mmCIF file of C-alpha atoms in Angstrom:
data_model
loop_
_atom_site.group_PDB
_atom_site.id
_atom_site.type_symbol
_atom_site.label_atom_id
_atom_site.label_comp_id
_atom_site.label_asym_id
_atom_site.label_seq_id
_atom_site.Cartn_x
_atom_site.Cartn_y
_atom_site.Cartn_z
ATOM 1 C CA MET A 845 138.083 102.895 96.084
ATOM 2 C CA GLY A 846 139.618 99.867 95.486
ATOM 3 C CA GLU A 847 140.508 100.119 91.627
ATOM 4 C CA VAL A 848 142.241 96.760 91.939
ATOM 5 C CA ALA A 849 141.029 93.894 94.632
ATOM 6 C CA ILE A 850 142.388 90.145 95.510
ATOM 7 C CA ASP A 851 140.347 87.543 94.744
ATOM 8 C CA LYS A 852 140.106 84.462 97.048
ATOM 9 C CA ASP A 853 142.615 82.300 95.177
ATOM 10 C CA GLY A 854 145.039 85.526 95.532
ATOM 11 C CA LYS A 855 145.050 86.699 92.087
ATOM 12 C CA ILE A 856 144.661 90.712 91.609
ATOM 13 C CA MET A 857 141.368 91.950 89.734
ATOM 14 C CA ARG A 858 140.098 95.201 88.138
ATOM 15 C CA ARG A 859 136.810 96.637 90.887
ATOM 16 C CA VAL A 860 134.503 97.226 88.341
ATOM 17 C CA ILE A 861 132.940 100.607 88.772
ATOM 18 C CA ASP A 862 129.257 100.252 87.086
ATOM 19 C CA MET A 863 127.452 103.158 86.121
ATOM 20 C CA ARG A 864 125.505 102.644 83.114
ATOM 21 C CA SER A 865 122.304 102.308 84.453
ATOM 22 C CA ASP A 866 120.854 101.730 88.447
ATOM 23 C CA THR A 867 119.827 98.367 87.848
ATOM 24 C CA VAL A 868 123.455 97.112 87.624
ATOM 25 C CA THR A 869 123.294 96.883 91.140
ATOM 26 C CA LYS A 870 124.220 93.467 92.678
ATOM 27 C CA PRO A 871 122.202 92.450 95.712
ATOM 28 C CA THR A 872 123.746 93.375 99.032
ATOM 29 C CA GLU A 873 124.501 90.150 101.851
ATOM 30 C CA ALA A 874 121.660 90.953 103.963
ATOM 31 C CA MET A 875 119.545 90.709 100.854
ATOM 32 C CA ARG A 876 121.073 87.464 99.908
ATOM 33 C CA ALA A 877 120.178 86.093 103.455
ATOM 34 C CA ALA A 878 116.608 87.270 103.550
ATOM 35 C CA MET A 879 116.516 85.618 100.170
ATOM 36 C CA ALA A 880 117.647 82.478 101.405
ATOM 37 C CA ASN A 881 115.638 82.645 104.514
ATOM 38 C CA ALA A 882 112.315 83.861 102.925
ATOM 39 C CA GLU A 883 109.234 81.869 104.103
ATOM 40 C CA VAL A 884 107.123 81.828 100.521
ATOM 41 C CA ASP A 885 104.200 79.764 98.534
ATOM 42 C CA ASP A 886 101.994 79.782 96.055
ATOM 43 C CA ASP A 887 101.753 83.344 94.791
ATOM 44 C CA VAL A 888 99.362 82.780 92.173
ATOM 45 C CA LEU A 889 96.974 81.302 93.873
ATOM 46 C CA GLY A 890 97.646 84.438 96.657
ATOM 47 C CA ASN A 891 99.570 82.441 99.494
ATOM 48 C CA ASP A 892 103.145 84.055 99.140
ATOM 49 C CA PRO A 893 103.311 85.448 102.763
ATOM 50 C CA THR A 894 106.464 87.213 101.567
ATOM 51 C CA ALA A 895 105.170 88.953 98.727
ATOM 52 C CA LEU A 896 101.885 89.930 100.907
ATOM 53 C CA ARG A 897 104.028 92.022 103.485
ATOM 54 C CA LEU A 898 105.940 93.578 100.400
ATOM 55 C CA GLU A 899 102.675 94.572 98.648
ATOM 56 C CA THR A 900 101.045 95.647 101.826
ATOM 57 C CA GLU A 901 104.147 97.735 103.035
ATOM 58 C CA MET A 902 104.056 98.948 99.587
ATOM 59 C CA ALA A 903 101.017 100.208 99.527
ATOM 60 C CA ARG A 904 101.040 101.838 102.649
ATOM 61 C CA ILE A 905 104.085 103.787 101.899
ATOM 62 C CA MET A 906 102.310 105.110 98.783
ATOM 63 C CA GLY A 907 99.132 105.786 100.182
ATOM 64 C CA LYS A 908 97.536 103.472 97.828
ATOM 65 C CA GLU A 909 94.674 100.855 98.868
ATOM 66 C CA ALA A 910 96.672 97.939 97.524
ATOM 67 C CA ALA A 911 99.423 97.052 95.309
ATOM 68 C CA LEU A 912 100.823 94.187 93.011
ATOM 69 C CA PHE A 913 104.323 92.454 92.511
ATOM 70 C CA VAL A 914 105.306 92.190 88.756
ATOM 71 C CA PRO A 915 108.711 91.070 87.162
ATOM 72 C CA SER A 916 109.706 94.372 85.698
ATOM 73 C CA GLY A 917 108.711 97.762 85.119
ATOM 74 C CA THR A 918 107.695 97.872 81.420
ATOM 75 C CA MET A 919 105.304 94.956 82.560
ATOM 76 C CA GLY A 920 104.047 97.425 85.792
ATOM 77 C CA ASN A 921 103.476 100.171 83.356
ATOM 78 C CA LEU A 922 101.570 97.932 80.291
ATOM 79 C CA ILE A 923 99.371 96.719 82.746
ATOM 80 C CA SER A 924 98.465 99.319 84.636
ATOM 81 C CA ILE A 925 97.774 101.231 81.026
ATOM 82 C CA LEU A 926 95.586 98.454 79.719
ATOM 83 C CA VAL A 927 93.693 98.114 82.818
ATOM 84 C CA HIS A 928 92.588 101.805 82.834
ATOM 85 C CA CYS A 929 92.265 101.564 79.033
ATOM 86 C CA ASP A 930 90.136 99.074 79.125
ATOM 87 C CA VAL A 931 88.628 99.688 74.913
ATOM 88 C CA ARG A 932 90.832 98.889 72.551
ATOM 89 C CA GLY A 933 91.638 102.262 70.161
ATOM 90 C CA SER A 934 91.680 104.018 73.387
ATOM 91 C CA GLU A 935 94.217 106.876 73.624
ATOM 92 C CA ILE A 936 96.496 108.193 76.564
ATOM 93 C CA ILE A 937 98.505 111.172 76.789
ATOM 94 C CA LEU A 938 102.165 111.303 77.316
ATOM 95 C CA GLY A 939 105.664 112.923 77.057
ATOM 96 C CA ASP A 940 107.838 111.632 73.876
ATOM 97 C CA LYS A 941 110.619 111.599 75.520
ATOM 98 C CA SER A 942 109.159 109.198 77.723
ATOM 99 C CA HIS A 943 110.258 105.629 79.072
ATOM 100 C CA ILE A 944 107.110 104.514 78.399
ATOM 101 C CA HIS A 945 106.616 105.780 74.605
ATOM 102 C CA VAL A 946 110.724 105.643 73.694
ATOM 103 C CA TYR A 947 112.370 102.225 75.359
ATOM 104 C CA GLU A 948 109.057 99.705 76.324
ATOM 105 C CA ASN A 949 109.183 98.277 72.963
ATOM 106 C CA GLY A 950 105.507 100.005 71.392
ATOM 107 C CA GLY A 951 103.892 97.311 73.746
ATOM 108 C CA ILE A 952 100.497 99.389 74.651
ATOM 109 C CA ALA A 953 100.122 99.563 71.541
ATOM 110 C CA THR A 954 101.110 95.870 69.816
ATOM 111 C CA ILE A 955 99.511 93.834 72.948
ATOM 112 C CA GLY A 956 96.846 96.642 74.259
ATOM 113 C CA GLY A 957 95.690 98.350 70.850
ATOM 114 C CA VAL A 958 96.443 101.714 72.593
ATOM 115 C CA HIS A 959 96.662 105.234 70.518
ATOM 116 C CA PRO A 960 99.867 107.016 72.182
ATOM 117 C CA ARG A 961 99.342 110.822 71.644
ATOM 118 C CA THR A 962 102.323 112.179 72.842
ATOM 119 C CA LEU A 963 103.232 115.492 73.896
ATOM 120 C CA ARG A 964 106.404 117.678 74.051
ATOM 121 C CA ASN A 965 108.697 117.264 77.236
ATOM 122 C CA ASN A 966 109.773 120.512 78.545
ATOM 123 C CA LYS A 967 113.769 120.492 79.895
ATOM 124 C CA ASP A 968 112.236 119.666 83.193
ATOM 125 C CA GLY A 969 109.819 116.388 82.495
ATOM 126 C CA THR A 970 106.513 118.567 82.277
ATOM 127 C CA MET A 971 104.373 118.786 79.583
ATOM 128 C CA ASP A 972 102.216 121.898 79.122
ATOM 129 C CA LEU A 973 99.169 122.069 81.319
ATOM 130 C CA ASP A 974 97.591 123.632 77.877
ATOM 131 C CA SER A 975 99.049 121.158 76.040
ATOM 132 C CA ILE A 976 97.659 117.959 77.727
ATOM 133 C CA GLU A 977 93.870 120.173 78.553
ATOM 134 C CA ALA A 978 94.157 120.629 74.376
ATOM 135 C CA ALA A 979 95.228 117.307 73.527
ATOM 136 C CA ILE A 980 92.025 115.829 75.102
ATOM 137 C CA ARG A 981 89.592 114.431 72.349
ATOM 138 C CA ASP A 982 86.251 115.285 72.987
ATOM 139 C CA PRO A 983 84.074 112.304 73.208
ATOM 140 C CA LYS A 984 81.621 113.715 70.438
ATOM 141 C CA GLY A 985 84.049 113.257 68.058
ATOM 142 C CA ASP A 986 84.597 109.116 68.419
ATOM 143 C CA LEU A 987 83.376 108.907 64.756
ATOM 144 C CA TYR A 988 86.976 110.119 64.287
ATOM 145 C CA TYR A 989 88.889 110.343 66.913
ATOM 146 C CA PRO A 990 90.187 107.508 69.769
ATOM 147 C CA LEU A 991 88.941 107.776 72.987
ATOM 148 C CA THR A 992 91.047 109.695 75.696
ATOM 149 C CA LYS A 993 91.227 107.789 78.697
ATOM 150 C CA LEU A 994 94.180 108.712 80.147
ATOM 151 C CA ILE A 995 97.519 110.854 81.341
ATOM 152 C CA CYS A 996 100.795 109.485 82.413
ATOM 153 C CA LEU A 997 104.059 111.247 84.091
ATOM 154 C CA GLU A 998 107.870 109.973 84.263
ATOM 155 C CA ASN A 999 109.134 110.934 87.930
ATOM 156 C CA SER A 1000 111.660 111.735 88.140
ATOM 157 C CA HIS A 1001 112.194 111.333 84.460
ATOM 158 C CA ALA A 1002 115.076 109.634 83.130
ATOM 159 C CA ASN A 1003 115.753 111.193 79.471
ATOM 160 C CA THR A 1004 115.516 114.725 80.700
ATOM 161 C CA GLY A 1005 118.648 113.966 83.193
ATOM 162 C CA GLY A 1006 116.368 112.810 86.824
ATOM 163 C CA ARG A 1007 114.593 115.711 86.730
ATOM 164 C CA CYS A 1008 111.540 115.885 89.642
ATOM 165 C CA LEU A 1009 107.727 116.807 88.464
ATOM 166 C CA SER A 1010 106.864 118.810 91.633
ATOM 167 C CA VAL A 1011 103.625 117.531 93.646
ATOM 168 C CA GLU A 1012 101.828 121.773 92.808
ATOM 169 C CA TYR A 1013 102.310 119.773 88.965
ATOM 170 C CA THR A 1014 101.217 116.502 89.787
ATOM 171 C CA ASP A 1015 98.305 118.025 91.484
ATOM 172 C CA ARG A 1016 97.274 120.223 88.475
ATOM 173 C CA VAL A 1017 97.484 117.233 86.038
ATOM 174 C CA GLY A 1018 94.966 115.299 88.621
ATOM 175 C CA GLU A 1019 92.824 118.190 88.599
ATOM 176 C CA LEU A 1020 92.821 118.070 84.936
ATOM 177 C CA ALA A 1021 92.230 114.430 84.370
ATOM 178 C CA LYS A 1022 89.021 114.282 87.460
ATOM 179 C CA LYS A 1023 87.919 117.606 85.033
ATOM 180 C CA HIS A 1024 87.692 115.577 82.278
ATOM 181 C CA ASP A 1025 86.875 112.263 83.641
ATOM 182 C CA LEU A 1026 90.429 110.698 83.161
ATOM 183 C CA LYS A 1027 92.702 109.001 84.779
ATOM 184 C CA LEU A 1028 96.441 109.627 85.569
ATOM 185 C CA HIS A 1029 99.166 106.844 85.957
ATOM 186 C CA ILE A 1030 102.652 107.676 87.020
ATOM 187 C CA ASP A 1031 105.733 105.781 85.750
ATOM 188 C CA GLY A 1032 107.112 106.105 89.346
ATOM 189 C CA ALA A 1033 110.521 103.680 88.316
ATOM 190 C CA ARG A 1034 112.339 106.154 90.564
ATOM 191 C CA ILE A 1035 109.710 108.330 92.491
ATOM 192 C CA PHE A 1036 111.855 107.722 95.452
ATOM 193 C CA ASN A 1037 114.910 109.471 93.845
ATOM 194 C CA ALA A 1038 112.127 112.289 93.246
ATOM 195 C CA ALA A 1039 110.635 112.179 96.870
ATOM 196 C CA THR A 1040 114.100 112.302 98.353
ATOM 197 C CA ALA A 1041 115.640 115.163 96.185
ATOM 198 C CA LEU A 1042 112.335 117.003 96.610
ATOM 199 C CA GLY A 1043 112.207 116.610 100.114
ATOM 200 C CA VAL A 1044 108.275 115.309 100.041
ATOM 201 C CA PRO A 1045 106.758 112.406 101.408
ATOM 202 C CA VAL A 1046 106.086 109.796 98.482
ATOM 203 C CA ASP A 1047 103.148 109.533 99.417
ATOM 204 C CA ARG A 1048 101.847 112.661 99.094
ATOM 205 C CA LEU A 1049 103.802 112.983 95.860
ATOM 206 C CA VAL A 1050 101.840 110.706 94.285
ATOM 207 C CA GLN A 1051 98.424 111.523 96.077
ATOM 208 C CA ALA A 1052 97.094 112.637 92.827
ATOM 209 C CA ALA A 1053 97.766 109.323 90.599
ATOM 210 C CA ASP A 1054 95.267 106.809 90.182
ATOM 211 C CA SER A 1055 97.893 104.241 89.657
ATOM 212 C CA VAL A 1056 101.611 104.256 90.529
ATOM 213 C CA SER A 1057 104.680 101.568 88.983
ATOM 214 C CA VAL A 1058 107.774 101.254 91.554
ATOM 215 C CA CYS A 1059 110.714 99.668 90.530
ATOM 216 C CA LEU A 1060 112.998 98.214 93.107
ATOM 217 C CA SER A 1061 115.806 97.122 91.159
ATOM 218 C CA LYS A 1062 116.574 100.288 89.760
ATOM 219 C CA GLY A 1063 117.717 103.076 93.028
ATOM 220 C CA LEU A 1064 116.274 100.992 95.204
ATOM 221 C CA GLY A 1065 119.048 98.081 94.750
ATOM 222 C CA ALA A 1066 116.861 95.137 94.722
ATOM 223 C CA PRO A 1067 117.667 92.958 92.039
ATOM 224 C CA VAL A 1068 114.090 92.091 90.410
ATOM 225 C CA GLY A 1069 111.093 93.305 90.282
ATOM 226 C CA THR A 1070 108.144 96.275 90.234
ATOM 227 C CA VAL A 1071 104.944 97.197 92.345
ATOM 228 C CA ILE A 1072 102.254 99.046 91.225
ATOM 229 C CA VAL A 1073 99.862 100.386 92.897
ATOM 230 C CA GLY A 1074 96.109 101.766 92.836
ATOM 231 C CA SER A 1075 92.610 101.214 94.634
ATOM 232 C CA LYS A 1076 91.123 97.732 95.271
ATOM 233 C CA SER A 1077 88.998 97.360 92.333
ATOM 234 C CA PHE A 1078 92.186 98.749 90.165
ATOM 235 C CA ILE A 1079 94.672 95.623 91.514
ATOM 236 C CA ALA A 1080 92.047 93.226 91.502
ATOM 237 C CA LYS A 1081 92.209 94.047 87.699
ATOM 238 C CA ALA A 1082 95.939 94.334 87.329
ATOM 239 C CA LYS A 1083 96.471 90.812 88.713
ATOM 240 C CA ILE A 1084 94.573 89.384 86.072
ATOM 241 C CA MET A 1085 96.161 91.250 83.689
ATOM 242 C CA ARG A 1086 99.433 90.286 85.035
ATOM 243 C CA LYS A 1087 98.197 86.658 84.466
ATOM 244 C CA THR A 1088 97.483 86.919 80.973
ATOM 245 C CA LEU A 1089 101.153 88.744 80.646
ATOM 246 C CA GLY A 1090 102.651 85.560 81.528
ATOM 247 C CA GLY A 1091 103.474 87.355 84.889
ATOM 248 C CA GLY A 1092 102.353 85.379 87.787
ATOM 249 C CA MET A 1093 104.358 83.928 89.410
ATOM 250 C CA ARG A 1094 105.054 81.131 92.305
ATOM 251 C CA GLN A 1095 107.582 81.209 95.055
ATOM 252 C CA ILE A 1096 108.316 84.711 94.544
ATOM 253 C CA GLY A 1097 108.998 85.430 98.316
ATOM 254 C CA VAL A 1098 112.534 85.279 97.523
ATOM 255 C CA LEU A 1099 112.493 88.240 95.783
ATOM 256 C CA CYS A 1100 109.949 90.518 97.634
ATOM 257 C CA ALA A 1101 112.472 89.216 101.000
ATOM 258 C CA ALA A 1102 115.439 91.390 98.765
ATOM 259 C CA ALA A 1103 112.487 94.343 98.173
ATOM 260 C CA LEU A 1104 111.894 94.365 101.736
ATOM 261 C CA VAL A 1105 115.969 95.071 102.291
ATOM 262 C CA ALA A 1106 115.702 97.684 99.593
ATOM 263 C CA LEU A 1107 113.107 99.222 101.300
ATOM 264 C CA GLN A 1108 114.531 99.057 104.638
ATOM 265 C CA ASP A 1109 118.061 99.931 104.004
ATOM 266 C CA ASN A 1110 118.240 101.892 100.741
ATOM 267 C CA VAL A 1111 115.725 104.714 100.307
ATOM 268 C CA LYS A 1112 117.848 106.540 103.354
ATOM 269 C CA ASN A 1113 121.095 106.252 101.334
ATOM 270 C CA LEU A 1114 119.186 108.050 97.876
ATOM 271 C CA GLU A 1115 120.475 111.258 99.395
ATOM 272 C CA THR A 1116 123.932 110.504 98.927
ATOM 273 C CA ASP A 1117 123.191 109.099 95.885
ATOM 274 C CA HIS A 1118 122.643 112.154 95.113
ATOM 275 C CA LYS A 1119 125.398 114.126 96.612
ATOM 276 C CA ASN A 1120 127.537 112.216 95.066
ATOM 277 C CA THR A 1121 126.152 112.782 91.788
ATOM 278 C CA LYS A 1122 126.635 116.386 91.889
ATOM 279 C CA LEU A 1123 130.139 115.964 93.197
ATOM 280 C CA LEU A 1124 130.640 114.278 90.036
ATOM 281 C CA ALA A 1125 128.618 116.782 87.419
ATOM 282 C CA GLU A 1126 130.552 119.354 89.080
ATOM 283 C CA GLY A 1127 134.056 117.773 88.229
ATOM 284 C CA LEU A 1128 133.156 116.180 84.671
ATOM 285 C CA ASN A 1129 131.924 119.916 83.830
ATOM 286 C CA LYS A 1130 135.347 121.463 85.274
ATOM 287 C CA ILE A 1131 137.374 119.288 82.206
ATOM 288 C CA GLU A 1132 137.998 120.691 79.094
ATOM 289 C CA GLY A 1133 136.177 119.036 76.532
ATOM 290 C CA LEU A 1134 132.985 118.429 78.552
ATOM 291 C CA THR A 1135 130.152 120.056 79.619
ATOM 292 C CA VAL A 1136 127.044 119.196 81.526
ATOM 293 C CA ASP A 1137 124.150 120.635 82.594
ATOM 294 C CA ILE A 1138 124.378 121.467 86.141
ATOM 295 C CA THR A 1139 121.225 122.872 86.792
ATOM 296 C CA SER A 1140 119.743 119.857 85.339
ATOM 297 C CA VAL A 1141 120.932 117.408 87.968
ATOM 298 C CA GLU A 1142 118.608 117.040 90.092
ATOM 299 C CA THR A 1143 118.549 113.112 91.758
ATOM 300 C CA ASN A 1144 121.034 110.214 89.750
ATOM 301 C CA ILE A 1145 121.401 110.333 86.533
ATOM 302 C CA ILE A 1146 124.275 112.897 84.500
ATOM 303 C CA TYR A 1147 124.453 113.651 80.283
ATOM 304 C CA VAL A 1148 128.176 114.485 79.435
ATOM 305 C CA ASN A 1149 128.166 115.852 76.200
ATOM 306 C CA VAL A 1150 131.520 115.877 74.444
ATOM 307 C CA CYS A 1151 132.712 118.985 72.954
ATOM 308 C CA LYS A 1152 132.401 118.396 68.747
ATOM 309 C CA ASP A 1153 135.125 120.205 67.825
ATOM 310 C CA SER A 1154 137.695 117.681 69.805
ATOM 311 C CA SER A 1155 139.357 114.952 68.811
ATOM 312 C CA ASN A 1156 137.020 113.217 71.187
ATOM 313 C CA THR A 1157 134.015 110.530 70.970
ATOM 314 C CA ALA A 1158 131.805 109.389 73.499
ATOM 315 C CA THR A 1159 132.619 106.149 72.061
ATOM 316 C CA LYS A 1160 136.248 106.727 72.446
ATOM 317 C CA LEU A 1161 136.020 108.446 75.971
ATOM 318 C CA GLY A 1162 133.995 104.975 76.983
ATOM 319 C CA LYS A 1163 136.441 102.498 75.385
ATOM 320 C CA SER A 1164 139.239 104.745 77.789
ATOM 321 C CA LEU A 1165 137.465 104.291 80.886
ATOM 322 C CA VAL A 1166 137.046 100.626 80.426
ATOM 323 C CA GLU A 1167 140.584 100.535 80.626
ATOM 324 C CA HIS A 1168 140.349 101.725 84.184
ATOM 325 C CA GLY A 1169 137.328 99.576 84.949
ATOM 326 C CA ILE A 1170 134.891 102.567 84.563
ATOM 327 C CA LEU A 1171 131.446 101.296 82.518
ATOM 328 C CA VAL A 1172 129.002 104.338 81.461
ATOM 329 C CA MET A 1173 126.401 104.599 79.032
ATOM 330 C CA PRO A 1174 126.901 106.079 75.634
ATOM 331 C CA GLU A 1175 123.936 108.000 74.349
ATOM 332 C CA ASN A 1176 125.247 108.736 70.882
ATOM 333 C CA THR A 1177 128.407 110.043 69.264
ATOM 334 C CA PHE A 1178 129.153 113.348 71.380
ATOM 335 C CA ARG A 1179 126.505 111.928 74.756
ATOM 336 C CA PHE A 1180 127.219 109.843 77.674
ATOM 337 C CA ARG A 1181 124.589 109.107 80.235
ATOM 338 C CA VAL A 1182 125.769 108.461 83.945
ATOM 339 C CA VAL A 1183 123.556 106.745 86.779
ATOM 340 C CA ILE A 1184 124.921 106.782 90.377
ATOM 341 C CA HIS A 1185 123.748 104.354 92.543
ATOM 342 C CA HIS A 1186 124.007 103.165 96.554
ATOM 343 C CA GLN A 1187 127.394 100.829 95.269
ATOM 344 C CA ILE A 1188 129.714 103.667 94.147
ATOM 345 C CA THR A 1189 131.545 105.743 96.246
ATOM 346 C CA THR A 1190 132.749 109.121 96.456
ATOM 347 C CA SER A 1191 135.699 107.581 95.632
ATOM 348 C CA ASP A 1192 134.828 105.848 92.319
ATOM 349 C CA VAL A 1193 133.206 109.522 91.483
ATOM 350 C CA LEU A 1194 137.055 111.066 92.364
ATOM 351 C CA TYR A 1195 138.549 108.259 90.174
ATOM 352 C CA THR A 1196 136.393 108.870 87.352
ATOM 353 C CA VAL A 1197 136.899 112.524 87.184
ATOM 354 C CA SER A 1198 140.360 111.629 87.109
ATOM 355 C CA CYS A 1199 140.483 108.729 84.608
ATOM 356 C CA LEU A 1200 138.327 110.683 81.952
ATOM 357 C CA GLN A 1201 140.966 113.935 82.785
ATOM 358 C CA GLN A 1202 143.195 111.708 81.672
ATOM 359 C CA ALA A 1203 142.013 110.747 78.554
ATOM 360 C CA ILE A 1204 141.308 113.928 77.607
ATOM 361 C CA THR A 1205 144.345 115.628 78.336
ATOM 362 C CA GLY A 1206 147.225 113.061 78.744
ATOM 363 C CA VAL A 1207 147.719 114.334 82.894
ATOM 364 C CA LEU A 1208 147.961 111.478 84.968
ATOM 365 C CA SER A 1209 145.561 112.996 88.079
ATOM 366 C CA GLU A 1210 146.677 112.253 91.955
ATOM 367 C CA HIS A 1211 143.484 110.002 92.279
ATOM 368 C CA VAL A 1212 144.377 107.405 88.812
ATOM 369 C CA ALA A 1213 146.243 104.600 90.790
#
């Protein structure tokens, strides 16, 4: 586990166990070597060979015709939505707790003039199918209403604790979209986590989607980037939109090289991440004063509730954990989030449980150094 380590000058330093998000991972030595040796060229001109390799591989894995590397997941979703909603004033249907709606700065409205029509996300991350269909505007009412163009799903669904949308559910939403001549976009920031948890090939999981954004810097552990996938015509339009939004970059092979290593090395680690997440959730749920909905823990995200009748708060516990070199993400006064990734070990999990036990009860556990 190594709560402390020795640096190159022989000084003792504390090892940080950072579980604020799976975006905090550091590039592995294999990634750094691949980046240093990457073959590169100008990607805006379409000539970077490493970028082309990554895009070709991602399109193959996801079962789509083509792919495009973009700087971030937020840009990937924005590009996808703007390509599908090519008329200002178009409307999309999405969940009220979705990342696109809550955490992406309202970009679809401020930049694209796209109107969001939100539906309630259920505890499992889904939206009711009947509610989706009822929310689709009648095109005959275009004098009064925006025109529905797109349905957006998120898989896995972060704000509901990393819950996974099934193939069956996704297919049914896709059928609804086709029935009403709409498109389906999936925010697949953690789609590989969902596929791993469900035991389903990732291409089958997104088969019904017209476009998918796949984050490379979350569970996969690459330092930068997202890839969006779809048809050749969709990606051709997306490449123009990427340039419009300032996302065209030149020698991006140095970034894509790390992503190729992540695909090769880290997808297979996701199952271990999920096991460590479940282990941590069960350990925390046994501590008096904390509760975790174990049934909601399907991938690598845990929401921990602090009992309101206790003397503790999420902020107070977070500060206590910092003293032990552990970082978590406070959500509100009585709730914090923990996210497991490939650089968190089973020993780190046990150490975290012990530190929280000590913070709440004052009892020093055997796992605390």
